[in-house]
Coordinates of C-alpha atoms and ligand atoms in Angstrom, one line a residue:
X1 CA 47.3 194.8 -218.9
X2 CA 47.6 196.2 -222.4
X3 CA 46.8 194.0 -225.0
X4 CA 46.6 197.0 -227.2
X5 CA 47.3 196.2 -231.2
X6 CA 50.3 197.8 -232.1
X7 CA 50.5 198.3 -236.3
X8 CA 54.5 198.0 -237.0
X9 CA 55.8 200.2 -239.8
X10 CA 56.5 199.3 -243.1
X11 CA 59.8 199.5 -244.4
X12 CA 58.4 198.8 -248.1
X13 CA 56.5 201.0 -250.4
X14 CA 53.1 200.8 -250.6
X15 CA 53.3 199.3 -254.0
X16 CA 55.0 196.5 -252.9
X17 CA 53.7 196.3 -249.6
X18 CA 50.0 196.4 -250.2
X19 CA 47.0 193.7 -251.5
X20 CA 46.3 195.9 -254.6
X21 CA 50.0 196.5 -255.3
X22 CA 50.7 192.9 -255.0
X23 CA 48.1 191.7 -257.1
X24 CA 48.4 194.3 -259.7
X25 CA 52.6 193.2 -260.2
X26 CA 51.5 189.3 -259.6
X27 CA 49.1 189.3 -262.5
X28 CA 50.6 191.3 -264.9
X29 CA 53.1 188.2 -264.6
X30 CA 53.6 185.5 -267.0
X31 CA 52.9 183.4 -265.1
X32 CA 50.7 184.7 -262.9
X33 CA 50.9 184.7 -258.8
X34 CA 49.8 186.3 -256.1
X35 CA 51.7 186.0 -252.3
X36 CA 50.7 184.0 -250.3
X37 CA 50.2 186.3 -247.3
X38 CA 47.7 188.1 -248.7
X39 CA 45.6 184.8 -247.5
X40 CA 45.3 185.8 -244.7
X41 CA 42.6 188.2 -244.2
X42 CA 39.9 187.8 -241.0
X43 CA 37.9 185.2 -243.3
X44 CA 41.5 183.5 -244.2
X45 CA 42.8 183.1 -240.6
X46 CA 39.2 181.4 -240.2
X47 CA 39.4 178.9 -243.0
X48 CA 43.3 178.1 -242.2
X49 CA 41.8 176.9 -238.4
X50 CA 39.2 175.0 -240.3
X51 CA 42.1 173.4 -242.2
X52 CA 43.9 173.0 -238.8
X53 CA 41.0 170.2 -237.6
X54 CA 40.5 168.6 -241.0
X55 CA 41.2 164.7 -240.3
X56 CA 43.9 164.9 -243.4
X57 CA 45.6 167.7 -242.0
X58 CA 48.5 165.8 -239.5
X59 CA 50.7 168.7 -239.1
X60 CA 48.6 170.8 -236.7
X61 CA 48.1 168.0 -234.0
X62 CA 51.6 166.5 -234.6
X63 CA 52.9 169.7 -233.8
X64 CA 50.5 169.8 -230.6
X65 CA 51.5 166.5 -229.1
X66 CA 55.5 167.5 -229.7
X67 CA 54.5 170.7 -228.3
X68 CA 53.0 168.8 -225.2
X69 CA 55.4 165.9 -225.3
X70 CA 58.5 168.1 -224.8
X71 CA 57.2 170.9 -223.0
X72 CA 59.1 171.1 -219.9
X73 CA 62.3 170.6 -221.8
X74 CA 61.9 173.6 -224.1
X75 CA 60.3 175.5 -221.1
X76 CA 64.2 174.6 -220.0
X77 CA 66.1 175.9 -223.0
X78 CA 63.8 178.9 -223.2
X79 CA 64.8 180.4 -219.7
X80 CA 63.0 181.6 -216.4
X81 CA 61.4 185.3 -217.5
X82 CA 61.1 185.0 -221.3
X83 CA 59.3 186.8 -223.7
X84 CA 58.1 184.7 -226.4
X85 CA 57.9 186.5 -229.7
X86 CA 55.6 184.7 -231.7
X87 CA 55.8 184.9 -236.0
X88 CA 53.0 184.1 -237.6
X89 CA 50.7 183.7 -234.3
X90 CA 47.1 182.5 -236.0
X91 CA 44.9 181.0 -233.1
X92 CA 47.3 181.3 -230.8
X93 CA 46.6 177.9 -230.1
X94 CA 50.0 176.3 -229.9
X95 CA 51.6 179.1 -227.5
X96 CA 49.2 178.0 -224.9
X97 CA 51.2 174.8 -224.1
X98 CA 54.9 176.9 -224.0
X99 CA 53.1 179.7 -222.0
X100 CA 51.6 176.6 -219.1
X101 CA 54.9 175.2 -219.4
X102 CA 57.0 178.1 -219.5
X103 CA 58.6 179.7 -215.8
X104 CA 57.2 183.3 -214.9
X105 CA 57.5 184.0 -219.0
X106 CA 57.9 187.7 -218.6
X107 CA 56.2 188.8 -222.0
X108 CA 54.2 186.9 -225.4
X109 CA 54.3 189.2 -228.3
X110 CA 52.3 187.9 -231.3
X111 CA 52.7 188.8 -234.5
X112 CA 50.7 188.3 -237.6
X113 CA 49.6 189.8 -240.6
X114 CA 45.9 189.4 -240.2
X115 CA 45.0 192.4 -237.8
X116 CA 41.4 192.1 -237.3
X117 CA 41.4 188.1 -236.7
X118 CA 44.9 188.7 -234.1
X119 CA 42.7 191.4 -232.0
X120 CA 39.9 188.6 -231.4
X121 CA 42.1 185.3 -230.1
X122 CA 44.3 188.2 -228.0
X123 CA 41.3 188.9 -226.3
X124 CA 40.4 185.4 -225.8
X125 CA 44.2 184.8 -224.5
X126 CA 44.2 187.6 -222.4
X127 CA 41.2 186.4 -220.5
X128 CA 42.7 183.2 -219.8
X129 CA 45.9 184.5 -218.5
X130 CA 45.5 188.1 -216.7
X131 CA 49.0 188.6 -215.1
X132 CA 50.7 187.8 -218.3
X133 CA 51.6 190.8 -220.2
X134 CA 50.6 190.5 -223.7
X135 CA 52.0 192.7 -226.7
X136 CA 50.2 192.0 -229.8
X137 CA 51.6 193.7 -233.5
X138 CA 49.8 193.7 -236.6
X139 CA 52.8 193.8 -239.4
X140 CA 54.7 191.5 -242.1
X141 CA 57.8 189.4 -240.9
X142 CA 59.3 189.6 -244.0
X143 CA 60.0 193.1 -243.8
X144 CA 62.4 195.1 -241.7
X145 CA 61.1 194.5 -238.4
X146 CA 62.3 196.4 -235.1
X147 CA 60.0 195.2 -232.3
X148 CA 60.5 197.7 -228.8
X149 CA 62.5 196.1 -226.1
X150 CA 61.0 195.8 -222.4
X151 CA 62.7 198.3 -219.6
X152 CA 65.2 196.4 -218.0
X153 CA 67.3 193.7 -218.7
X154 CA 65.1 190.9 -220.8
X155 CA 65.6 187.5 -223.0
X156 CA 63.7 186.8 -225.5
X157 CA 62.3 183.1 -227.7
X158 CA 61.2 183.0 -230.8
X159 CA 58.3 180.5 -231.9
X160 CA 57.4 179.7 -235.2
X161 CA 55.2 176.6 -235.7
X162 CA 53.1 175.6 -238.5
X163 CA 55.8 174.7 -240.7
X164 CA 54.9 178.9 -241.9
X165 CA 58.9 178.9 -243.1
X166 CA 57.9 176.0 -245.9
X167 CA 55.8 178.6 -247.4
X168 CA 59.3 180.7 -248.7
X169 CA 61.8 179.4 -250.6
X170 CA 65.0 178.1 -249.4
X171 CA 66.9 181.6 -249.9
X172 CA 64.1 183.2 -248.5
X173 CA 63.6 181.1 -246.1
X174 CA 67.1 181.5 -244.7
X175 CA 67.0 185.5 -245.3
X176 CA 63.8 185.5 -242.9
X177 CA 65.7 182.8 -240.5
X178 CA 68.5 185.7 -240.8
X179 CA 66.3 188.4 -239.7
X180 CA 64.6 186.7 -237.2
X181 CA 67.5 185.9 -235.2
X182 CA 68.3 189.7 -234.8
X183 CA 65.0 190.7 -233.6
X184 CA 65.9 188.1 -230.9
X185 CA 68.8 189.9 -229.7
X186 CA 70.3 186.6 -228.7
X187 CA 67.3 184.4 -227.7
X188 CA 66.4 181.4 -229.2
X189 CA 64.2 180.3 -232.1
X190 CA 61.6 177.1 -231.9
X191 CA 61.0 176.1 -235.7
X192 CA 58.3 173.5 -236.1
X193 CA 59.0 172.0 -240.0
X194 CA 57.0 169.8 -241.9
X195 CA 59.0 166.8 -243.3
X196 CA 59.4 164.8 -246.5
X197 CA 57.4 161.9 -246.0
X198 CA 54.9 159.8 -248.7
X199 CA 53.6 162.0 -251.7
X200 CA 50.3 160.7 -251.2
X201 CA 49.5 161.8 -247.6
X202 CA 51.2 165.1 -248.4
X203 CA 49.0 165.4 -251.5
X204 CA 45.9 164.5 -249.3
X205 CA 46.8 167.0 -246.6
X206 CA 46.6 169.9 -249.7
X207 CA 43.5 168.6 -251.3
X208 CA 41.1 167.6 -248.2
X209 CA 38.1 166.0 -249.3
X210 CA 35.6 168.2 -247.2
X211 CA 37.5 170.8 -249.8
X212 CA 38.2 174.1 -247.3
X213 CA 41.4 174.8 -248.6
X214 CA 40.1 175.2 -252.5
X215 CA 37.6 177.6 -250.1
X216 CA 41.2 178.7 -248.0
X217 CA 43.2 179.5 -251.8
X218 CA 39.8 180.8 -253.3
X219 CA 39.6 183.1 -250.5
X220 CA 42.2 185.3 -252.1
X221 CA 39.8 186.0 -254.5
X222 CA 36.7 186.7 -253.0
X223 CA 39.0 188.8 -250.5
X224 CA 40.1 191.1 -253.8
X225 CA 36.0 191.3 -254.4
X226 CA 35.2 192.4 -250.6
X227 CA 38.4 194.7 -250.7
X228 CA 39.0 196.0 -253.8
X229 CA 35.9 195.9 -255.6
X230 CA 37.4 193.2 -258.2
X231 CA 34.9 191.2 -260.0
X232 CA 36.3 187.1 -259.8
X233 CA 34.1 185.0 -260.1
X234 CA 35.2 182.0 -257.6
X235 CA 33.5 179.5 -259.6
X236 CA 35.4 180.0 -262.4
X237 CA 38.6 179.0 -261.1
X238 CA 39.6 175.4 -259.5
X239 CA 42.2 174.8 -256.6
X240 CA 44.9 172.5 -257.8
X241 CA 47.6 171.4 -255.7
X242 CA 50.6 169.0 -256.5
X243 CA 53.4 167.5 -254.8
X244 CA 56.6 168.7 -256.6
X245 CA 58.5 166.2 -255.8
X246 CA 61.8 167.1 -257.3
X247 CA 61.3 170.5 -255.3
X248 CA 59.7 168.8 -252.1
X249 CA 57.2 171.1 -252.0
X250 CA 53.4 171.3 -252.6
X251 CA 52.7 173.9 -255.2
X252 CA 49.0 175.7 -254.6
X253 CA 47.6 177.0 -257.5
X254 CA 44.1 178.8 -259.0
X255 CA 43.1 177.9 -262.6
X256 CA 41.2 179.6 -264.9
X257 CA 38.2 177.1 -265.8
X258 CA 37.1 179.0 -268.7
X259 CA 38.8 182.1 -271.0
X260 CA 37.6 184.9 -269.1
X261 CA 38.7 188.6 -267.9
X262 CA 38.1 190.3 -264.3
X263 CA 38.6 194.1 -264.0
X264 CA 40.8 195.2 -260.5
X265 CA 41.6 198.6 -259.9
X266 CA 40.6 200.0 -263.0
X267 CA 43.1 197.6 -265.0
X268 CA 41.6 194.3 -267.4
X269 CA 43.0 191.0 -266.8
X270 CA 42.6 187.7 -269.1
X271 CA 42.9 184.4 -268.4
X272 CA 43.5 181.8 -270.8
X273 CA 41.2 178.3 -270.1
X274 CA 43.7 175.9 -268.1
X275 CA 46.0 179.3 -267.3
X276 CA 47.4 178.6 -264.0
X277 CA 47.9 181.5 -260.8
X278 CA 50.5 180.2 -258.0
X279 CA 49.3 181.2 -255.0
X280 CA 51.6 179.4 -252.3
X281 CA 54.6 177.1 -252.1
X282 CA 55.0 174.8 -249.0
X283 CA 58.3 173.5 -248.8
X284 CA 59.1 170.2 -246.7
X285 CA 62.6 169.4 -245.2
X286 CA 64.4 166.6 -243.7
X287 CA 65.4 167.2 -240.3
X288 CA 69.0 167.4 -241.6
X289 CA 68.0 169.7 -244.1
X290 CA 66.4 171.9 -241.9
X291 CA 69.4 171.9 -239.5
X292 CA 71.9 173.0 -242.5
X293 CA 69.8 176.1 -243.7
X294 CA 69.4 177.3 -240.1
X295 CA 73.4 176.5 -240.0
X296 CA 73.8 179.0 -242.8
X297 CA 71.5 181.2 -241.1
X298 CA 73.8 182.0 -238.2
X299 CA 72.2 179.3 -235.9
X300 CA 73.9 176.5 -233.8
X301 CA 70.6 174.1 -234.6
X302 CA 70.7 171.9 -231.1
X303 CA 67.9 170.3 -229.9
X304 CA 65.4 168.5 -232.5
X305 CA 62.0 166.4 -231.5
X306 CA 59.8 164.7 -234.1
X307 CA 57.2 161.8 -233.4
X308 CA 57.9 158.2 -234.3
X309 CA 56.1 158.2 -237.6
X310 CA 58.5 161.0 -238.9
X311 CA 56.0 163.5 -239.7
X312 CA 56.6 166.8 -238.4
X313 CA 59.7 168.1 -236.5
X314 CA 60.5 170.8 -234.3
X315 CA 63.9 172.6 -233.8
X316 CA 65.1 174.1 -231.5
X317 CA 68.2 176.7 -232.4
X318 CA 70.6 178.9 -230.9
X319 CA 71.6 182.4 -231.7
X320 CA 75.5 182.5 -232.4
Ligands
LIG1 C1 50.4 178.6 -241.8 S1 49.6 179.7 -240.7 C2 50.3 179.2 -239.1 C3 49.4 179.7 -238.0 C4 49.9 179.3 -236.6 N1 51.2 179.8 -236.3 C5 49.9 177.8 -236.5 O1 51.0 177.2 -236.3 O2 48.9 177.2 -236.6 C6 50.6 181.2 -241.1 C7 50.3 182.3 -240.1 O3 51.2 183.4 -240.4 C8 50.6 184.6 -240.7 N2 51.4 185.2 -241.7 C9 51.6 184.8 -243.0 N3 52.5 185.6 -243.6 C10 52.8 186.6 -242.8 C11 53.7 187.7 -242.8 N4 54.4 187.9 -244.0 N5 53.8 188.4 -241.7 C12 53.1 188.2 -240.6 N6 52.3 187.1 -240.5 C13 52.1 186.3 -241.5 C14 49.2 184.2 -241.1 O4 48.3 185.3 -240.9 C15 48.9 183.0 -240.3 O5 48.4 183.3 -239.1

């Protein structure tokens, strides 16, 4: 079994496509942001588990017990010999119930972003099921994105849990929707979405009181320290997160506690006292909501689960 990393390549510049470009273009802004990918480094992927198990964080074992609920079913819809392409794979913790469930699944091809953290839970995966064959990539869904077909005649699902789709917005969100469905040749794609529900727990699942995701959204800043030599001080900014509710999103932000300046890359950057970086967006949907945009997406949105306090759904849609 190869559970080599593969690196996919990058159809962007480096400019665009790197942590320094990024964050070079994001704070020369007014105002300021940096993308939300750039999270996830070894140390991010780490934090975001923590934020997985915190008591106020519902969506990761919502999405478990649909996951376990309707297993068989969507074992059903996926097909006997599938290879499960998974966007955005973190722990890998959620594929675990489709791969038990699934018949003879052929192939599970993860892909994330964070290459070091991927290499570690593919090894744990790969130990716990030896005759599957496991192709992990290390590369950015939301650029061009060719991933090598298996000899033979082959069908492939795509998963995408975690609600990972709230974090673009709704264009976005259907251009990646877009793109995914051609790397699927076909297959199918299993969405879970976070819903609109009470401002309050949403707000609460943001701002947790044992406070790892002001760790998770200060990461970004320690990471530019570790990585680029940058010289943030962490302490100086505070993690704030509304609910936007006009926009049904959370908005994540990092604000400058105190007028101060941090060097990066050779270039000077101030920040006002109050002066706000966004650093993530994470959209919620109504399940009809949801089922329109993957409409317009070139989907035939069919089968759709959620749990009976309306929480968190998951969608299962059709390639057209
Ligand atoms: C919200 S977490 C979800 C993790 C996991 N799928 C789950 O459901 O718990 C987002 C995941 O997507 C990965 N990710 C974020 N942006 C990405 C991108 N542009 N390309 C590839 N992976 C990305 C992150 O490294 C992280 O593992």
């Amino acid at each position: 079994m190869d559970t080599q990393l593969a690196r996919l390549s990058r159809g962007a510049s480096p400019q665009e496509d790197s942590f320094a470009g990024n964050l070079l273009a994001g704070l020369s802004k007014t105002p300021k942001e940096i993308a939300c990918k750039y999270f996830y480094d070894e140390s991010g992927s780490r934090l975001f588990d923590a934020i997985c198990d915190l008591p106020e964080y519902y969506q990761t074992r919502t999405e478990m017990a649909l996951l376990s609920r309707h297993a068989a079913e969507i074992a059903a819809l996926m097909g006997e010999g599938v290879e499960i392409v998974e966007f955005g794979a973190g722990s890998l913790r959620k594929v675990r119930i489709l791969l038990d469930a699934a018949c003879n699944p052929r192939a599970y091809t993860p892909l994330d972003i964070s290459g070091d953290y991927l290499c570690n839970v593919v090894r744990s995966l790969a130990a716990d099921y030896p005759a599957l064959t496991l192709r992990p990539l290390v590369g950015d869904f939301t650029l061009p994105l060719e991933i090598p077909t298996l000899p033979g005649p082959m069908r492939r699902a795509g998963f995408f849990p975690g609600s990972t789709i709230g974090n673009f917005k709704p264009d976005a969100a259907m251009a990646l929707l877009r793109r995914m469905r051609s790397t699927l040749n076909g297959g199918g794609l299993l969405v879970g979405v976070d819903l609109v529900k009470d401002p309050v727990r949403l707000h609460a699942a943001y701002n947790d009181a044992a406070g790892v995701t002001a760790l998770f959204n200060k990461n970004l800043l320690a990471r530019a320290n570790r990585e680029l030599g940058a010289d943030f001080d962490p302490e100086g900014f505070a993690h704030y997160a509304p609910y936007n509710a006009a926009a049904h999103r959370i908005e994540m932000y990092l604000v400058s506690l105190k007028r101060q300046s941090v060097s990066l890359c050779g270039q000077r950057f101030d920040f006002a006292q109050g002066e706000p970086v966004h650093t993530e967006d994470s959209h919620k949907y109504t399940m009809e909501s949801f089922r329109e945009m993957a409409a317009r997406a070139g989907f035939n949105p069919r089968a759709v689960w959620t749990d009976q306090d309306r929480l968190f759904s998951l969608h299962w849609l059709e390639s057209r």
